[in-house]
Amino acid sequence: MKLCRFDENRLGLVADDGIRDVSAVLARLPSVTYPFPRHDALIAHLAELRPEIERVARSAKALPVEKVKLLAPVANPGKIIAAPVNYKKHLAEALADKGIHHGNLVQEIHKAGMFLKAPSSLVGPGEGVKLVHTDRRNDHEVELAVVIGKRCRNVKAAQAMDCVAGYCIGLDMTIRGPEERSLRKSPDSYCVLGPWLVTRDEIADPGSLSLKITVNGEVKQDAHTSDLILNVAQLIEWGSAFYTLHPGDVILTGTPQGVGPVRPGDVMLATIERVGSMRVEVSAA
């Protein structure tokens, strides 16, 4: 199943002939009061809502994908956890290019650990990236994004995949400079998630996917998730050793070699095998 959010917070099931509006299913979510839960309610109840989503979709009119504004498929992630330098070739690239490391100590992920991006940085592909500090280098970083499906803590890698709701394409946009990662990677719109959520059952092995990004039609990053230093299950094990993971939390698994700058007016096209493609426009904030 592929699920998207579009236009004014509509819920859609992505079918071969377009997007089928299944927003009526949202009325089945439990009502909540303040203080609101620290997770995404739809992701938390996705398994039980799935039969109703499929039923409503059968009678819904298909909307052309190109006619809707795609939002982030996860509305309320409590946390966005990101894995730095998780591809060997990107580690070598970062060490060699001062424009990337800016004098910062660059270490492989085992030593660097993971970092957090602010949930307020999240947008969908239809909203675009709005660059700040355009006097500095702003880079694209395409990544496989993992969406957590249930509450878990201290989960072992052998059981970690049971905690996954599904996968998206992620763009970990980055301002280069001397500051700590989370600051430079958390401005508004610097985390793009989309084009939809592909449920776990559709992707047998997240470690066997090609991923690519073009900027203005030119290929910039072209790699394969089999080159990850720490795979999806290992990242979940590590992340859950530090945090309780909740439904809707996102783990960005790291970017491969080929990162480079984007500027206002550029158009990025990110693609991950078995997930899809998303077109993202770049502008100035």
XYZ file of C-alpha atoms in Angstrom:
285
model
C 0.000 0.000 0.000
C 1.104 3.548 -0.803
C -0.429 6.378 1.234
C -0.023 10.107 0.726
C -1.171 13.395 2.218
C -2.188 16.005 -0.314
C -3.789 19.411 -0.767
C -5.550 20.477 2.464
C -4.476 17.503 4.593
C -6.377 14.962 2.525
C -5.426 11.288 2.808
C -4.891 9.383 -0.406
C -4.251 5.821 -1.466
C -1.878 5.788 -4.438
C -3.160 3.448 -7.147
C -2.047 2.689 -10.701
C -4.552 5.223 -12.088
C -3.877 8.020 -9.607
C -4.626 9.049 -6.047
C -7.875 7.904 -4.464
C -9.176 10.161 -1.701
C -9.784 8.092 1.431
C -9.939 11.022 3.869
C -13.244 9.759 5.286
C -11.268 7.085 7.120
C -9.643 9.753 9.294
C -12.919 10.131 11.191
C -12.209 6.722 12.690
C -9.103 7.934 14.500
C -9.561 8.282 18.276
C -10.395 11.780 19.465
C -7.692 13.335 21.628
C -7.485 16.220 24.041
C -4.702 18.283 25.480
C -1.950 17.288 26.138
C -1.837 15.790 22.666
C 0.085 12.558 22.025
C 3.730 12.710 20.994
C 3.260 10.516 17.958
C 1.432 10.356 14.638
C -2.095 9.032 15.215
C -2.588 7.736 11.667
C 0.633 5.729 11.699
C -0.220 4.370 15.161
C -3.577 3.023 13.898
C -2.596 2.229 10.317
C -2.806 -1.564 10.617
C -6.362 -1.541 11.965
C -7.495 1.128 9.454
C -6.018 -0.591 6.425
C -9.099 -2.683 5.497
C -11.318 0.424 5.648
C -8.817 2.425 3.573
C -8.920 -0.269 0.895
C -12.744 -0.387 0.991
C -13.175 3.384 0.627
C -10.570 3.522 -2.146
C -12.523 1.131 -4.343
C -15.326 3.647 -4.884
C -13.205 6.827 -4.869
C -12.446 8.739 -8.057
C -8.789 8.685 -9.073
C -7.048 12.071 -9.093
C -3.998 12.593 -11.334
C -0.839 12.722 -9.213
C 0.406 15.783 -11.069
C -2.766 17.718 -10.173
C -2.367 17.539 -6.386
C 0.040 19.172 -3.927
C 1.881 16.410 -2.123
C 2.551 16.993 1.582
C 4.786 14.962 3.875
C 3.129 11.527 4.260
C 3.782 11.639 8.023
C 2.047 14.635 9.588
C 3.339 14.553 13.161
C 6.663 12.808 13.715
C 7.761 13.127 17.310
C 11.397 12.772 16.270
C 13.422 12.855 13.076
C 16.628 10.911 13.680
C 19.361 11.072 11.062
C 22.451 8.984 10.358
C 25.559 10.914 9.235
C 28.306 9.498 6.986
C 26.628 6.089 6.671
C 28.073 5.326 3.214
C 31.821 4.652 2.896
C 32.221 6.675 -0.300
C 30.441 9.657 1.253
C 32.813 9.481 4.231
C 35.777 9.708 1.849
C 34.065 12.525 -0.048
C 33.372 14.497 3.143
C 36.951 14.118 4.347
C 38.343 15.334 1.019
C 36.089 18.352 0.469
C 36.529 21.303 2.828
C 33.296 22.726 1.450
C 31.542 19.803 3.137
C 33.441 19.441 6.403
C 34.255 23.154 6.882
C 36.987 22.256 9.341
C 34.682 20.038 11.418
C 35.883 16.639 12.546
C 34.298 14.062 10.225
C 34.047 10.520 11.531
C 32.280 7.367 10.417
C 28.874 6.757 11.923
C 30.122 4.345 14.628
C 32.007 7.262 16.190
C 29.843 10.198 15.121
C 26.571 8.746 16.383
C 23.188 9.927 15.142
C 21.663 13.394 15.311
C 18.215 14.994 15.401
C 16.479 17.247 12.889
C 13.687 19.476 14.168
C 10.194 18.181 13.246
C 9.420 21.781 12.223
C 11.810 21.302 9.289
C 9.435 18.775 7.675
C 7.693 19.492 4.366
C 6.353 17.508 1.445
C 7.634 17.644 -2.129
C 4.796 19.915 -3.222
C 5.865 22.555 -0.695
C 9.455 22.800 -1.898
C 12.707 23.767 -0.191
C 13.134 27.407 0.814
C 16.806 28.165 1.347
C 18.085 30.353 4.145
C 21.612 31.787 4.388
C 21.955 31.688 0.625
C 25.384 33.291 0.961
C 26.544 29.859 2.156
C 26.564 26.474 0.482
C 23.249 24.588 0.767
C 23.446 20.911 -0.226
C 21.042 18.161 -1.269
C 21.319 14.774 0.443
C 18.971 12.026 -0.773
C 18.246 9.220 1.689
C 15.981 6.263 2.355
C 13.620 7.307 5.160
C 12.209 4.723 7.569
C 8.924 5.419 9.375
C 8.467 3.703 12.728
C 5.122 1.952 13.175
C 4.923 1.125 16.856
C 6.387 2.095 20.209
C 9.710 0.385 20.867
C 12.736 0.726 23.123
C 15.982 -1.256 23.245
C 14.869 -3.395 20.315
C 17.455 -5.776 18.853
C 18.271 -5.740 15.163
C 16.775 -9.212 14.702
C 13.347 -7.881 15.731
C 13.726 -4.307 14.478
C 11.900 -4.711 11.176
C 8.698 -5.540 13.067
C 8.758 -1.907 14.245
C 8.675 -0.435 10.717
C 5.492 1.036 9.236
C 7.032 1.821 5.874
C 9.447 3.835 3.769
C 9.687 7.187 1.983
C 12.242 9.229 0.122
C 13.957 11.742 2.366
C 15.981 14.853 1.555
C 18.279 15.907 4.378
C 18.968 19.450 3.224
C 22.095 20.952 4.762
C 23.710 24.335 5.253
C 27.480 23.906 5.259
C 29.391 25.635 8.018
C 31.108 25.247 11.385
C 27.998 24.897 13.536
C 26.622 21.686 15.033
C 24.725 19.463 12.562
C 21.239 19.776 14.022
C 21.313 23.564 13.735
C 22.466 23.570 10.115
C 20.018 20.851 9.057
C 16.842 22.025 10.801
C 15.644 25.259 9.170
C 12.064 25.213 7.916
C 11.721 23.001 4.793
C 15.138 21.337 5.233
C 13.593 17.871 5.648
C 11.557 16.783 2.623
C 9.619 13.522 2.972
C 7.647 11.922 0.173
C 6.198 11.354 -2.229
C 4.199 8.868 -0.157
C 4.556 6.188 2.494
C 5.165 2.716 1.058
C 4.146 0.136 3.644
C 6.717 -2.375 4.849
C 5.122 -5.348 3.081
C 5.856 -3.756 -0.323
C 9.636 -3.727 0.195
C 11.091 -7.074 1.196
C 14.644 -5.801 1.653
C 15.349 -2.087 2.257
C 19.034 -2.922 1.880
C 18.561 -3.705 -1.798
C 17.304 -0.449 -3.333
C 18.828 1.953 -5.827
C 18.555 5.659 -5.037
C 19.301 8.703 -7.150
C 18.866 12.452 -7.323
C 19.170 14.812 -10.270
C 19.418 18.599 -10.137
C 18.095 20.344 -13.244
C 18.258 16.999 -15.025
C 21.902 16.263 -14.150
C 22.579 13.164 -12.048
C 24.296 14.108 -8.785
C 23.878 11.097 -6.482
C 23.434 7.547 -7.765
C 23.975 4.696 -5.302
C 22.482 1.634 -3.632
C 21.345 0.951 -0.076
C 23.438 -2.222 -0.038
C 26.367 0.174 0.543
C 25.020 1.392 3.894
C 27.536 0.969 6.718
C 24.734 0.390 9.238
C 21.578 -1.093 7.727
C 17.982 -0.247 8.636
C 17.685 -2.835 11.407
C 20.980 -1.769 12.966
C 19.961 1.887 12.905
C 16.691 1.069 14.664
C 18.568 -0.933 17.283
C 20.983 1.932 17.883
C 18.348 4.647 17.909
C 16.071 2.735 20.264
C 18.997 2.251 22.669
C 18.949 6.036 23.215
C 15.291 6.957 22.663
C 11.865 5.422 22.916
C 10.684 5.299 19.315
C 7.037 6.151 18.667
C 4.699 5.659 15.682
C 5.549 8.247 13.056
C 9.138 8.796 14.174
C 11.416 8.996 11.131
C 14.919 7.621 10.702
C 16.938 9.058 7.802
C 19.418 6.328 6.965
C 22.229 8.466 5.526
C 23.219 9.864 2.163
C 25.647 8.442 -0.395
C 28.452 10.172 -2.275
C 27.701 12.990 -4.679
C 26.242 15.625 -2.352
C 26.370 19.089 -3.825
C 24.932 22.582 -3.709
C 21.524 23.754 -4.861
C 20.398 27.315 -5.499
C 17.076 29.137 -5.835
C 15.471 28.146 -9.114
C 16.884 24.609 -9.138
C 14.642 21.564 -9.464
C 15.550 18.301 -7.721
C 14.155 14.920 -8.755
C 14.760 12.215 -6.144
C 14.054 8.546 -6.854
C 14.238 5.374 -4.786
C 13.514 1.970 -6.296
C 10.117 0.526 -5.271
C 9.195 3.795 -3.542
C 8.848 6.275 -6.404
C 10.055 9.718 -7.418
C 9.449 13.204 -6.082
C 10.045 16.551 -7.762
C 11.111 19.330 -5.401
C 11.564 22.979 -6.351
C 14.164 25.152 -4.637
C 13.558 28.801 -3.832
C 14.819 31.429 -1.404
C 13.022 31.785 1.906
